[in-house]
C-alpha positions as a printed Julia matrix, in Angstrom:
273×3 Matrix{Float64}:
 -70.68   16.09  41.72
 -70.35   19.87  41.7
 -67.35   20.81  43.84
 -69.29   23.38  45.88
 -72.01   20.85  46.72
 -69.37   18.36  47.83
 -67.64   20.98  50.0
 -70.97   21.9   51.6
 -71.64   18.25  52.46
 -68.17   17.83  53.96
 -68.6    21.03  55.99
 -71.79   19.68  57.58
 -70.08   16.38  58.41
 -67.0    18.01  59.92
 -69.1    20.32  62.08
 -71.17   17.42  63.41
 -69.89   15.89  66.64
 -71.44   12.58  67.59
 -72.82    9.45  65.96
 -72.5     9.0   62.19
 -76.07    7.69  62.15
 -77.33   11.07  63.38
 -75.11   12.85  60.87
 -76.73   10.88  58.05
 -80.2    11.97  59.2
 -79.11   15.61  59.1
 -77.56   15.26  55.64
 -80.65   13.63  54.09
 -82.72   16.6   55.28
 -80.28   19.25  54.02
 -79.48   17.51  50.71
 -82.7    15.69  49.69
 -81.62   15.51  46.03
 -78.4    13.6   46.75
 -78.69    9.8   46.78
 -78.44    8.26  50.26
 -75.71    5.85  49.07
 -73.62    8.83  47.99
 -74.15   10.66  51.29
 -73.37    7.51  53.28
 -70.16    6.96  51.32
 -68.99   10.55  51.95
 -69.88   10.25  55.67
 -67.98    6.97  55.86
 -64.85    8.45  54.26
 -64.92   11.56  56.46
 -65.47    9.56  59.66
 -62.62    7.21  58.76
 -60.3    10.22  58.55
 -61.63   11.49  61.88
 -61.28    8.1   63.57
 -57.65    7.79  62.45
 -56.88   10.92  64.47
 -59.23   10.29  67.39
 -58.4     6.6   67.76
 -54.77    7.42  68.61
 -56.05    9.54  71.5
 -58.62    6.91  72.48
 -55.95    4.24  73.0
 -54.37    6.42  75.7
 -57.79    7.09  77.26
 -58.82    3.46  77.62
 -58.76    3.64  81.43
 -60.91    6.78  81.34
 -63.56    5.08  79.19
 -63.52    2.02  81.44
 -63.9     4.13  84.59
 -66.75    6.12  83.03
 -68.51    2.92  82.06
 -68.11    1.31  85.49
 -69.28    4.47  87.25
 -72.36    4.69  85.02
 -73.23    1.04  85.72
 -72.74    1.64  89.45
 -75.08    4.63  89.24
 -77.64    2.45  87.45
 -77.8     4.65  84.37
 -80.2     3.56  81.64
 -78.9     1.41  78.74
 -76.87    3.19  76.09
 -73.94    4.03  78.35
 -71.24    3.23  75.79
 -73.19    5.07  73.1
 -73.18    8.19  75.28
 -69.43    7.85  75.9
 -68.87    7.47  72.15
 -70.94   10.56  71.44
 -69.15   12.55  74.17
 -65.68   11.75  72.84
 -66.62   11.74  69.13
 -65.55    8.12  68.6
 -67.61    5.54  66.73
 -69.46    3.27  69.22
 -67.9    -0.04  68.16
 -64.39    1.39  68.55
 -65.2     2.45  72.14
 -66.87   -0.92  72.74
 -63.69   -2.72  71.61
 -61.61   -0.72  74.08
 -64.01   -1.42  76.94
 -64.07   -5.12  76.05
 -60.28   -5.06  75.92
 -60.23   -3.7   79.46
 -62.91   -6.12  80.64
 -61.05   -9.16  79.33
 -57.61   -7.86  80.26
 -57.16  -10.31  83.11
 -58.85  -13.19  81.31
 -56.32  -13.41  78.46
 -59.11  -13.27  75.88
 -58.15  -10.06  74.08
 -57.64  -11.91  70.78
 -61.31  -12.96  70.88
 -62.74   -9.44  71.15
 -63.84   -9.36  67.5
 -65.73  -12.61  68.05
 -67.54  -11.08  71.03
 -68.4    -8.06  68.92
 -69.87  -10.32  66.23
 -71.87  -12.33  68.79
 -72.49  -10.23  71.9
 -74.4   -13.06  73.59
 -71.01  -14.69  74.29
 -70.02  -11.85  76.65
 -70.41  -13.24  80.22
 -71.56   -9.93  81.73
 -75.23   -9.45  80.72
 -75.19   -5.65  81.07
 -71.98   -5.28  79.07
 -73.34   -7.72  76.48
 -76.41   -5.53  75.92
 -74.35   -2.35  75.86
 -72.05   -3.75  73.15
 -75.08   -5.04  71.24
 -76.51   -1.48  71.15
 -73.19   -0.28  69.74
 -73.39   -2.78  66.89
 -76.94   -1.57  66.14
 -76.21    2.17  66.19
 -72.76    2.12  64.58
 -73.31    2.11  60.82
 -69.59    2.35  60.01
 -67.56   -0.01  62.22
 -70.01   -2.71  63.3
 -69.63   -6.29  62.0
 -72.9    -5.86  60.09
 -71.73   -2.68  58.35
 -68.47   -4.37  57.35
 -70.43   -7.26  55.83
 -72.71   -4.82  54.01
 -69.74   -2.92  52.55
 -68.25   -6.16  51.22
 -71.63   -7.22  49.84
 -72.11   -3.81  48.2
 -68.76   -4.08  46.45
 -69.7    -7.5   45.06
 -73.14   -6.22  44.02
 -71.64   -3.46  41.88
 -69.04   -5.79  40.36
 -71.9    -8.03  39.25
 -73.76   -4.94  37.98
 -70.71   -4.0   35.92
 -70.35   -7.5   34.48
 -74.05   -7.56  33.53
 -73.87   -4.16  31.84
 -70.72   -5.12  29.92
 -72.47   -8.28  28.68
 -75.51   -6.26  27.56
 -73.14   -4.2   25.42
 -71.83   -7.45  23.88
 -68.27   -6.77  24.99
 -65.93   -9.73  25.37
 -63.98   -9.55  28.61
 -62.13  -11.43  31.34
 -62.81  -10.92  35.05
 -60.4   -10.89  37.99
 -60.58  -14.63  38.59
 -59.73  -15.42  34.97
 -56.86  -12.92  34.94
 -55.34  -14.4   38.09
 -55.1   -17.75  36.32
 -52.7   -16.0   33.94
 -50.52  -14.95  36.89
 -51.63  -11.34  37.33
 -51.61  -10.31  41.01
 -53.26   -6.88  40.63
 -56.19   -7.04  38.26
 -59.07   -4.74  37.24
 -62.66   -5.96  37.56
 -62.94   -6.16  33.78
 -60.22   -6.6   31.14
 -61.67   -6.08  27.68
 -60.55   -8.54  25.01
 -61.05   -5.82  22.4
 -60.66   -2.13  23.36
 -63.51    0.35  22.94
 -63.55    4.15  22.79
 -65.53    6.39  25.15
 -65.65   10.1   24.31
 -62.68    9.53  22.01
 -60.66    7.81  24.76
 -59.64    4.2   24.14
 -60.06    1.91  27.18
 -58.73   -1.6   27.76
 -60.01   -2.23  31.28
 -62.74   -1.13  33.72
 -62.5    -0.84  37.5
 -65.65   -0.69  39.67
 -65.71    1.16  43.01
 -68.92    1.11  45.07
 -68.06    4.33  46.87
 -67.64    8.08  46.48
 -64.24    8.92  45.0
 -62.93   11.89  46.96
 -59.44   13.25  46.28
 -57.71   11.23  48.99
 -59.39    7.97  48.01
 -58.69    8.58  44.32
 -55.04    9.39  45.02
 -54.61    6.21  47.08
 -56.28    3.94  44.53
 -54.29    5.55  41.7
 -51.04    4.8   43.5
 -51.96    1.27  44.63
 -54.08   -0.02  41.75
 -54.79    2.13  38.69
 -51.16    2.78  37.77
 -50.48   -0.97  37.85
 -53.42   -1.58  35.49
 -52.21    1.18  33.17
 -48.65   -0.2   33.11
 -49.87   -3.71  32.23
 -52.95   -3.16  30.1
 -52.84    0.45  28.89
 -55.51    3.13  29.48
 -58.81    2.28  31.15
 -62.02    3.43  32.85
 -62.62    3.93  36.58
 -66.24    3.99  37.77
 -67.1     5.57  41.14
 -70.74    4.48  41.3
 -71.63    6.92  44.09
 -70.02    9.92  42.4
 -66.91   12.03  42.77
 -65.99   15.72  43.04
 -65.18   17.3   39.69
 -61.87   18.43  41.18
 -60.34   14.96  40.61
 -60.88   15.14  36.85
 -57.8    15.84  34.76
 -58.66   16.43  31.11
 -55.08   15.78  29.98
 -54.75   12.43  31.8
 -53.92    9.7   29.26
 -53.96    6.82  31.77
 -57.66    6.48  32.57
 -60.98    8.32  32.5
 -63.42    8.61  35.42
 -67.21    8.15  35.33
 -70.05    7.47  37.77
 -71.69    4.96  35.4
 -70.84    2.75  32.44
 -71.45    4.77  29.23
 -73.39    2.96  26.52
 -72.35    5.21  23.61
 -69.08    3.38  22.99
 -67.26    3.17  19.69
 -66.29   -0.42  18.91
 -62.88   -0.9   17.38
 -62.66   -3.37  14.53
 -60.16   -6.08  15.37
 -58.79   -8.24  12.59
 -56.37  -10.35  14.56
């Protein structure tokens, strides 16, 4: 992705205060030519950074959130109370809901079960609170149990997509499960049995990421994963399926190349044993 376009998207996100769902609606209107998966991934990454800062403050404000919730219930405000608190304090709804549940169950010694109540809100004894938390799981497209399941499913979907595309190219390879049988703890999604060349760069492995690879994400994955792959298997290919800013590209990097798809114009290397 063009660096200026990426910066413009990030600017819109950082100026928006409130629910990520509303931010997505704004972005799709402003950037109609950018895929929704790409926009969602950038929103998710930016909100995660924001939540890391805001969540520290929110832990100290737990009593304030609880008092605001109780007062709103007492005043018979319409449903969506926790959503309004989340929007007011710029915290994702499910994170606020967890804090309010933590306060609600404080005297019942059930804090360890809060995630279970978030997954199945019908288990919450208080009917009003149950519905309020349910609304949070519906409107929070980043931290709800459903969104977490969807992220995991999306990652698996693109791993399967990679495997299928590699097979179509008639490339012999081993996947993570097969590599772990050989004792490797950190493994790429695909380890090629015979290297191939892409744009003159020889690759031995391919890693699939179903997200947008911003600079922070790329730096973290490089440190925690890619360098290990390079040390063990040599140079490889990293695919950020939802794009990346051009600023992360380093033309002189001999460890791996970065793409947003699997190139088909590969040069096969003859292997004689």
